[in-house]
Structure formats: C-alpha cells, structure tokens
CSV table of C-alpha atoms and ligand atoms in Angstrom, one decimal:
chain,number,residue,atom,x,y,z
A,1,UNK,CA,-0.1,0.0,-0.3
A,2,UNK,CA,2.3,2.5,1.2
A,3,UNK,CA,5.0,1.1,-1.5
A,4,UNK,CA,8.4,3.0,-0.8
A,5,UNK,CA,9.4,6.2,1.8
A,6,UNK,CA,9.7,9.4,-0.4
A,7,UNK,CA,13.3,9.2,-2.1
A,8,UNK,CA,12.3,5.7,-3.4
A,9,UNK,CA,14.5,4.1,0.0
A,10,UNK,CA,12.8,1.1,0.7
A,11,UNK,CA,10.7,0.1,3.7
A,12,UNK,CA,11.9,-2.1,6.4
A,13,UNK,CA,10.6,-3.9,9.5
A,14,UNK,CA,12.2,-3.3,13.0
A,15,UNK,CA,11.0,-5.8,15.3
A,16,UNK,CA,11.4,-5.5,19.2
A,17,UNK,CA,11.5,-9.1,20.6
A,18,UNK,CA,11.3,-8.6,24.1
A,19,UNK,CA,10.6,-11.0,26.7
A,20,UNK,CA,6.8,-10.4,27.3
A,21,UNK,CA,5.8,-8.7,23.9
A,22,UNK,CA,7.1,-8.3,20.5
A,23,UNK,CA,6.2,-5.3,18.4
A,24,UNK,CA,6.9,-5.1,15.0
A,25,UNK,CA,6.9,-1.4,13.4
A,26,UNK,CA,7.6,-0.6,9.2
A,27,UNK,CA,10.0,2.3,9.4
A,28,UNK,CA,11.2,4.6,6.6
A,29,UNK,CA,14.3,5.9,5.7
A,30,UNK,CA,13.7,8.7,7.8
A,31,UNK,CA,13.3,6.7,10.7
A,32,UNK,CA,9.9,7.3,11.1
A,33,UNK,CA,7.5,5.1,12.2
A,34,UNK,CA,4.5,4.4,9.9
A,35,UNK,CA,2.6,1.2,11.3
A,36,UNK,CA,3.0,-1.0,14.3
A,37,UNK,CA,1.7,-4.3,15.4
A,38,UNK,CA,2.3,-6.3,18.4
A,39,UNK,CA,1.9,-9.8,20.0
A,40,UNK,CA,2.6,-11.6,22.9
A,41,UNK,CA,5.9,-13.5,23.2
A,42,UNK,CA,5.2,-17.0,23.1
A,43,UNK,CA,7.2,-19.7,25.6
A,44,UNK,CA,8.5,-22.0,23.0
A,45,UNK,CA,11.1,-21.3,20.2
A,46,UNK,CA,8.7,-23.3,17.4
A,47,UNK,CA,5.9,-20.6,18.6
A,48,UNK,CA,8.0,-17.6,18.6
A,49,UNK,CA,9.3,-18.0,15.3
A,50,UNK,CA,6.1,-18.3,14.0
A,51,UNK,CA,4.4,-15.2,15.8
A,52,UNK,CA,7.6,-13.5,14.3
A,53,UNK,CA,6.5,-15.0,10.8
A,54,UNK,CA,3.1,-14.2,11.5
A,55,UNK,CA,3.3,-10.5,12.8
A,56,UNK,CA,5.8,-9.5,9.7
A,57,UNK,CA,3.5,-11.0,7.2
A,58,UNK,CA,0.5,-9.0,8.5
A,59,UNK,CA,2.7,-5.7,7.6
A,60,UNK,CA,3.7,-7.5,4.5
A,61,UNK,CA,-0.1,-7.3,3.2
A,62,UNK,CA,-0.3,-3.5,3.8
A,63,UNK,CA,3.3,-2.2,2.7
A,64,UNK,CA,6.1,-3.1,0.5
A,65,UNK,CA,8.8,-4.4,2.4
A,66,UNK,CA,12.3,-4.7,1.3
A,67,UNK,CA,14.0,-6.3,4.7
A,68,UNK,CA,13.6,-7.2,8.4
A,69,UNK,CA,15.7,-6.3,11.5
A,70,UNK,CA,15.0,-8.0,14.8
A,71,UNK,CA,16.6,-6.3,18.3
A,72,UNK,CA,16.9,-9.0,20.5
A,73,UNK,CA,17.3,-8.8,24.4
A,74,UNK,CA,20.2,-11.4,24.2
A,75,UNK,CA,23.7,-12.5,23.1
A,76,UNK,CA,23.8,-12.2,19.2
A,77,UNK,CA,26.9,-13.7,17.5
A,78,UNK,CA,29.6,-12.0,15.8
A,79,UNK,CA,27.6,-12.2,12.3
A,80,UNK,CA,24.3,-11.3,13.8
A,81,UNK,CA,22.6,-14.3,12.1
A,82,UNK,CA,22.2,-16.6,15.5
A,83,UNK,CA,20.9,-15.9,19.1
A,84,UNK,CA,23.3,-17.8,21.3
A,85,UNK,CA,21.0,-17.2,24.7
A,86,UNK,CA,18.6,-14.4,25.8
A,87,UNK,CA,17.7,-14.9,29.3
A,88,UNK,CA,13.9,-14.3,28.9
A,89,UNK,CA,13.7,-15.7,25.2
A,90,UNK,CA,12.8,-19.1,24.7
A,91,UNK,CA,16.0,-19.5,21.9
A,92,UNK,CA,19.1,-21.3,23.0
A,93,UNK,CA,21.9,-21.3,20.1
A,94,UNK,CA,19.1,-20.9,17.3
A,95,UNK,CA,19.9,-19.9,14.0
A,96,UNK,CA,17.2,-17.5,13.8
A,97,UNK,CA,18.2,-15.3,10.8
A,98,UNK,CA,18.0,-18.5,8.4
A,99,UNK,CA,14.6,-19.8,9.8
A,100,UNK,CA,13.0,-16.4,9.2
A,101,UNK,CA,14.6,-15.6,6.0
A,102,UNK,CA,13.1,-19.2,4.9
A,103,UNK,CA,9.8,-18.3,5.9
A,104,UNK,CA,9.4,-14.9,4.9
A,105,UNK,CA,11.7,-14.7,1.9
A,106,UNK,CA,13.2,-11.4,2.8
A,107,UNK,CA,16.8,-10.6,4.5
A,108,UNK,CA,16.8,-10.9,8.1
A,109,UNK,CA,19.3,-9.2,10.5
A,110,UNK,CA,19.8,-9.4,14.1
A,111,UNK,CA,20.8,-6.9,16.4
A,112,UNK,CA,21.8,-7.1,20.6
A,113,UNK,CA,18.7,-4.4,21.6
A,114,UNK,CA,20.9,-2.0,23.3
A,115,UNK,CA,23.1,-1.7,20.1
A,116,UNK,CA,20.0,-1.4,17.7
A,117,UNK,CA,18.6,1.6,20.3
A,118,UNK,CA,21.8,2.8,20.4
A,119,UNK,CA,21.8,2.8,16.4
A,120,UNK,CA,18.6,4.4,16.3
A,121,UNK,CA,19.5,7.7,18.3
A,122,UNK,CA,22.7,7.9,16.2
A,123,UNK,CA,20.9,8.0,13.2
A,124,UNK,CA,17.7,9.5,14.3
A,125,UNK,CA,17.7,10.9,17.8
A,126,UNK,CA,20.0,11.8,20.9
A,127,UNK,CA,23.2,10.4,20.0
A,128,UNK,CA,22.9,12.3,16.3
A,129,UNK,CA,26.4,13.9,15.5
A,130,UNK,CA,28.5,12.0,18.3
A,131,UNK,CA,31.0,9.5,16.8
A,132,UNK,CA,31.7,8.0,20.2
A,133,UNK,CA,28.6,7.6,22.2
A,134,UNK,CA,27.6,5.5,24.9
A,135,UNK,CA,23.9,4.1,25.3
A,136,UNK,CA,23.0,3.3,28.8
A,137,UNK,CA,19.3,1.8,28.8
A,138,UNK,CA,18.3,1.7,32.8
A,139,UNK,CA,15.5,-0.3,33.2
A,140,UNK,CA,15.4,-4.0,35.5
A,141,UNK,CA,19.1,-3.9,34.9
A,142,UNK,CA,21.7,-1.8,32.2
A,143,UNK,CA,22.1,-2.4,29.0
A,144,UNK,CA,24.6,-0.7,27.2
A,145,UNK,CA,26.0,-0.3,23.6
A,146,UNK,CA,28.8,1.6,22.4
A,147,UNK,CA,29.5,3.6,19.3
A,148,UNK,CA,33.4,4.2,18.1
A,149,UNK,CA,33.9,6.4,15.3
A,150,UNK,CA,30.2,6.4,13.8
A,151,UNK,CA,30.2,2.4,14.3
A,152,UNK,CA,28.7,0.1,16.6
A,153,UNK,CA,31.5,-1.8,18.2
A,154,UNK,CA,30.6,-5.5,19.2
A,155,UNK,CA,33.9,-6.9,20.5
A,156,UNK,CA,35.3,-9.8,19.0
A,157,UNK,CA,32.5,-12.3,19.9
A,158,UNK,CA,29.7,-10.0,19.0
A,159,UNK,CA,28.9,-9.3,22.8
A,160,UNK,CA,28.0,-5.9,23.2
A,161,UNK,CA,29.5,-4.1,26.7
A,162,UNK,CA,28.2,-5.6,29.7
A,163,UNK,CA,28.9,-2.0,31.2
A,164,UNK,CA,25.7,-2.9,34.1
A,165,UNK,CA,28.0,-5.8,35.2
A,166,UNK,CA,31.1,-3.9,36.2
A,167,UNK,CA,31.8,-4.7,39.8
A,168,UNK,CA,31.3,-1.2,41.4
A,169,UNK,CA,31.3,-3.0,45.1
A,170,UNK,CA,33.5,-5.7,46.0
A,171,UNK,CA,31.4,-8.2,48.0
A,172,UNK,CA,28.2,-6.0,47.1
A,173,UNK,CA,24.7,-6.8,46.5
A,174,UNK,CA,24.2,-10.6,44.8
A,175,UNK,CA,23.5,-9.8,41.4
A,176,UNK,CA,21.7,-12.5,38.8
A,177,UNK,CA,24.8,-12.8,36.6
A,178,UNK,CA,26.5,-14.7,39.7
A,179,UNK,CA,28.8,-11.6,40.5
A,180,UNK,CA,28.4,-9.4,43.5
A,181,UNK,CA,28.2,-5.7,43.5
A,182,UNK,CA,27.9,-4.9,39.6
A,183,UNK,CA,26.8,-1.0,38.9
A,184,UNK,CA,23.4,-1.8,37.7
A,185,UNK,CA,22.5,-3.4,41.4
A,186,UNK,CA,23.2,0.4,42.3
A,187,UNK,CA,22.1,1.8,39.1
A,188,UNK,CA,18.5,0.5,38.2
A,189,UNK,CA,14.9,0.3,38.3
A,190,UNK,CA,15.6,-2.7,40.9
A,191,UNK,CA,18.1,-0.6,42.9
A,192,UNK,CA,15.8,1.9,43.3
A,193,UNK,CA,13.6,-0.2,45.5
A,194,UNK,CA,16.9,-2.1,47.0
A,195,UNK,CA,18.5,1.0,48.2
A,196,UNK,CA,15.0,2.3,49.8
A,197,UNK,CA,14.7,-0.8,52.0
A,198,UNK,CA,18.5,-0.9,52.4
A,199,UNK,CA,18.3,2.7,53.5
A,200,UNK,CA,15.0,2.0,55.4
A,201,UNK,CA,17.1,-0.8,57.9
A,202,UNK,CA,19.6,1.6,58.7
A,203,UNK,CA,17.4,4.6,59.6
A,204,UNK,CA,13.8,2.2,61.2
A,205,UNK,CA,12.6,5.6,62.8
A,206,UNK,CA,11.9,7.0,59.2
A,207,UNK,CA,7.7,7.5,59.1
A,208,UNK,CA,7.4,8.6,55.4
A,209,UNK,CA,4.4,7.6,53.0
A,210,UNK,CA,7.0,5.6,51.4
A,211,UNK,CA,9.0,3.8,54.5
A,212,UNK,CA,5.3,3.0,55.9
A,213,UNK,CA,4.4,1.1,52.4
A,214,UNK,CA,7.8,-0.6,52.8
A,215,UNK,CA,7.6,-1.9,56.1
A,216,UNK,CA,3.8,-3.0,55.4
A,217,UNK,CA,4.8,-4.6,51.7
A,218,UNK,CA,8.9,-4.5,51.5
A,219,UNK,CA,8.1,-7.4,48.4
A,220,UNK,CA,5.9,-5.2,46.6
A,221,UNK,CA,8.1,-2.2,46.3
A,222,UNK,CA,9.1,-1.2,42.8
A,223,UNK,CA,11.5,1.3,41.2
A,224,UNK,CA,8.7,3.4,39.7
A,225,UNK,CA,6.9,3.6,42.8
A,226,UNK,CA,9.9,5.3,44.6
A,227,UNK,CA,10.3,7.8,41.9
A,228,UNK,CA,6.5,8.6,42.4
A,229,UNK,CA,7.5,9.0,46.0
A,230,UNK,CA,10.6,11.1,45.1
A,231,UNK,CA,8.6,13.2,42.7
A,232,UNK,CA,6.3,13.8,45.7
A,233,UNK,CA,9.0,15.1,47.5
A,234,UNK,CA,8.6,12.0,50.4
A,235,UNK,CA,12.2,12.5,51.9
A,236,UNK,CA,13.1,8.6,52.1
A,237,UNK,CA,12.2,8.3,48.2
A,238,UNK,CA,14.4,11.5,47.6
A,239,UNK,CA,17.5,10.1,49.7
A,240,UNK,CA,16.9,6.9,47.4
A,241,UNK,CA,17.2,9.0,44.2
A,242,UNK,CA,20.0,10.9,45.4
A,243,UNK,CA,21.9,7.5,45.9
A,244,UNK,CA,20.9,6.7,42.4
A,245,UNK,CA,22.3,10.0,40.7
A,246,UNK,CA,25.8,9.4,42.9
A,247,UNK,CA,25.9,5.7,40.9
A,248,UNK,CA,25.2,6.8,37.9
A,249,UNK,CA,27.6,9.7,38.3
A,250,UNK,CA,30.5,7.5,39.5
A,251,UNK,CA,29.7,5.0,36.8
A,252,UNK,CA,29.7,7.1,33.8
A,253,UNK,CA,33.2,8.3,35.1
A,254,UNK,CA,34.5,4.8,35.1
A,255,UNK,CA,32.9,4.6,31.3
A,256,UNK,CA,34.8,8.0,30.4
A,257,UNK,CA,37.8,6.8,31.6
A,258,UNK,CA,37.7,3.6,29.7
A,259,UNK,CA,35.7,5.1,26.5
A,260,UNK,CA,36.2,8.8,26.5
A,261,UNK,CA,33.0,9.6,24.7
A,262,UNK,CA,32.2,13.0,23.7
A,263,UNK,CA,28.2,11.8,24.4
A,264,UNK,CA,26.1,9.5,26.8
A,265,UNK,CA,22.5,9.1,26.0
A,266,UNK,CA,20.5,7.8,29.2
A,267,UNK,CA,17.5,5.2,27.9
A,268,UNK,CA,15.2,2.7,29.6
A,269,UNK,CA,12.3,3.0,31.9
A,270,UNK,CA,14.0,5.0,34.6
A,271,UNK,CA,14.9,7.4,32.2
A,272,UNK,CA,11.5,8.8,32.3
A,273,UNK,CA,12.2,10.1,35.5
A,274,UNK,CA,15.5,11.9,34.5
A,275,UNK,CA,14.5,15.2,36.1
A,276,UNK,CA,15.1,13.5,39.4
A,277,UNK,CA,18.3,12.9,39.3
A,278,UNK,CA,20.2,13.5,35.9
A,279,UNK,CA,21.7,17.0,36.9
A,280,UNK,CA,23.0,15.4,40.2
A,281,UNK,CA,24.2,12.7,38.1
A,282,UNK,CA,26.3,15.3,35.9
A,283,UNK,CA,27.7,16.6,39.0
A,284,UNK,CA,29.0,13.8,40.4
A,285,UNK,CA,30.1,12.5,37.1
A,286,UNK,CA,32.2,15.4,36.3
A,287,UNK,CA,33.6,15.2,40.3
A,288,UNK,CA,34.6,11.5,39.7
A,289,UNK,CA,36.3,11.8,36.1
A,290,UNK,CA,39.7,11.3,35.7
A,291,UNK,CA,41.4,14.8,35.1
A,292,UNK,CA,37.9,16.4,36.6
A,293,UNK,CA,38.2,20.1,35.9
A,294,UNK,CA,41.2,19.8,33.3
A,295,UNK,CA,39.4,18.0,30.3
A,296,UNK,CA,36.7,18.1,28.3
A,297,UNK,CA,33.1,15.9,29.7
A,298,UNK,CA,30.9,14.1,27.6
A,299,UNK,CA,27.4,15.4,27.0
A,300,UNK,CA,24.9,13.4,28.8
A,301,UNK,CA,21.6,13.5,27.5
A,302,UNK,CA,18.4,11.0,27.6
A,303,UNK,CA,16.6,9.2,24.9
A,304,UNK,CA,14.3,11.0,21.9
A,305,UNK,CA,13.2,8.1,20.7
A,306,UNK,CA,12.1,6.0,24.0
A,307,UNK,CA,10.8,2.6,23.6
A,308,UNK,CA,10.5,2.6,19.9
A,309,UNK,CA,14.5,2.8,19.4
A,310,UNK,CA,15.2,-0.5,19.6
A,311,UNK,CA,12.4,-1.1,16.5
A,312,UNK,CA,13.7,1.6,14.8
A,313,UNK,CA,17.7,0.4,14.8
A,314,UNK,CA,16.7,-2.5,13.6
A,315,UNK,CA,15.1,-1.6,10.8
A,316,UNK,CA,17.5,0.8,9.5
A,317,UNK,CA,20.5,-1.9,10.1
A,318,UNK,CA,18.3,-4.3,7.7
A,319,UNK,CA,17.8,-1.2,5.2
A,320,UNK,CA,21.7,-0.9,5.9
A,321,UNK,CA,22.6,-4.4,5.1
A,322,UNK,CA,20.5,-4.3,2.2
A,323,UNK,CA,22.4,-1.7,0.9
A,324,UNK,CA,26.0,-3.3,1.4
A,325,UNK,CA,24.1,-6.5,0.0
A,326,UNK,CA,23.4,-4.4,-3.5
A,327,UNK,CA,26.7,-2.7,-3.6
B,1,ZN,ZN1,26.1,-8.7,37.7
C-alpha cells in the first residue's frame, strides 16, 4: 500500500523481540514509524518463530517491505545470524536469521537490542553527531552499547558491552549474573527499590509515606513507585534518588575513563524520571572522572526515541544490510 518512502528508499520492518511482547514496525529511511503491530511473546522457540512470521506478514500485506531487522534482548553471535542465549526468550543457540529468511523470503538481520537502540539514536535521535557515544538503558538492569567512530562496537564475539556488570562494590549486592556488587545493582529500577529497603533498615525510625509502604509490603516495592514518591517529595525516596544519581555519575565516570565518549545517552524506563536525578548525576560524573576540571566532559542526554529506538534501529540496520548486499 505505502510502497516506498519518499526518495525511493525501501521500507523495512524493525521488530523488538522482548520477553513479554513482540512489537514490529514499518520504518522508512528517515526513521519514521509508519505502522506497528504487537503480539505476546510465546514460550517456545517454534511458537516464537511462527509469531514473528505472522507479525511481519501482517505488515507485508499493507506495505512493500524489503528486509527485516530484529532487536533481541540477548547474546547474538558475531555474524548477527544466530541467537546464542537470551535469558527471557526461548531461543537457545538458534539460527534465527536463517529460519525467518526461509519462511518470509526476505533478508533478516539480528542485533542486540541495546545496539539497535544506540544505532537509532545515532541516526535519528539523541546521539546524532556523537561519533563516540555510549548508550546506557536503565530499566530492570542496565543495557549498554558503544558507538566508536560512528560504528557500533560489537567486540570480538559479538557480545555487546556489559557495562551494567562492572563490579563497583566488591562483595556488594548479589547480581543474577553470578557476581556481586555490579553497577546495575545500584543503578537501575530494581536498585531504587533495594536502596529504599536498605536505607530504611539503617534508619528504622523514618516515617515517610514510602517508609510505611515498605514496612507493610517490602516485596511489592517497585522502582517506579520510588520515583513517584520522590516526585512527591517523600524524604526517603528523595534520598534513594540521590544515591541513584551518585552511582550513575560514578559509573559514567568509569565509562568515560575507559572510552572517552563525546556523548552519553541515558535511555530505558528509568530515564523517564531523569529530572529527578540527571543534574545531580552530571555533577558526580564531573567530579569523579579522571582529570576532573582539566578535560572536556561527555554531554549526557536522555533518549529521544524512547521505547521505539530498538525497532527503529533494527529496521535501519536491515536497510543498511540491503545497501551493503546491493553494493
Ligand atoms: Zn552482574
């Protein structure tokens, strides 16, 4: 129906393959989302393949699609054809690109979801013009991606940088990765709840609204709730956000010491609360980075494309692969 975008560049589909939902969008060469469909993520690999085929075919009925990109929350191999392991998806060492290409009769490329989001921000969003950029997606944990000289840095084995698992606190909070004291244990949505509980344990007389909720039902506390309480000025929640800002600034100083980026994009669910922590995080970062006061600092921005970044980036990478194949 829509055919091609203005300028004749092909339309591609970007799919965000998340643990709960699959979201697929038709994206044009300017990064505009033209059409989106969503479906729940099935629990078996076969059913997941079938759901992806159904979802993409639905979009193909309405648009002339030239290629498909998948943003996957997991480890993708170096040639971006196979999903090695994805903790919240049923694929295990699965040749996803080959399987879907055969069923859809379209080129399919895979990308780690943080890489796809970083690529979208670089091409169309908050990282535009930042040739050495770091994307930090803060949600349940921390997802990260690096752009070096305008290219995604995928490492030797295709494993995106696991900055969230830099060990910041020896013998600190236990992490699902098996280590302790990882950055994301102190700087994530999960960490907001954990810090609230920890602070209350050391200051049990505190009687704020949030403190009473934690005492009543500690297991049900979420990062979103802590952020909302901080927005309302709850003293415990405000302290939690200050602690979060400190860890974010310290972590970004680590990252800058290693990569010296010109730009950091803070994305993920927690970034929607950026007014509560970002200025303070910038101050901690500026104080903690090596050579503080005597060097240029990375600009720190929040995402422009939000939750759509993964889909848009995957679609754009699929388009770039078409151009490479044609050239
Ligand atoms: Zn970890």
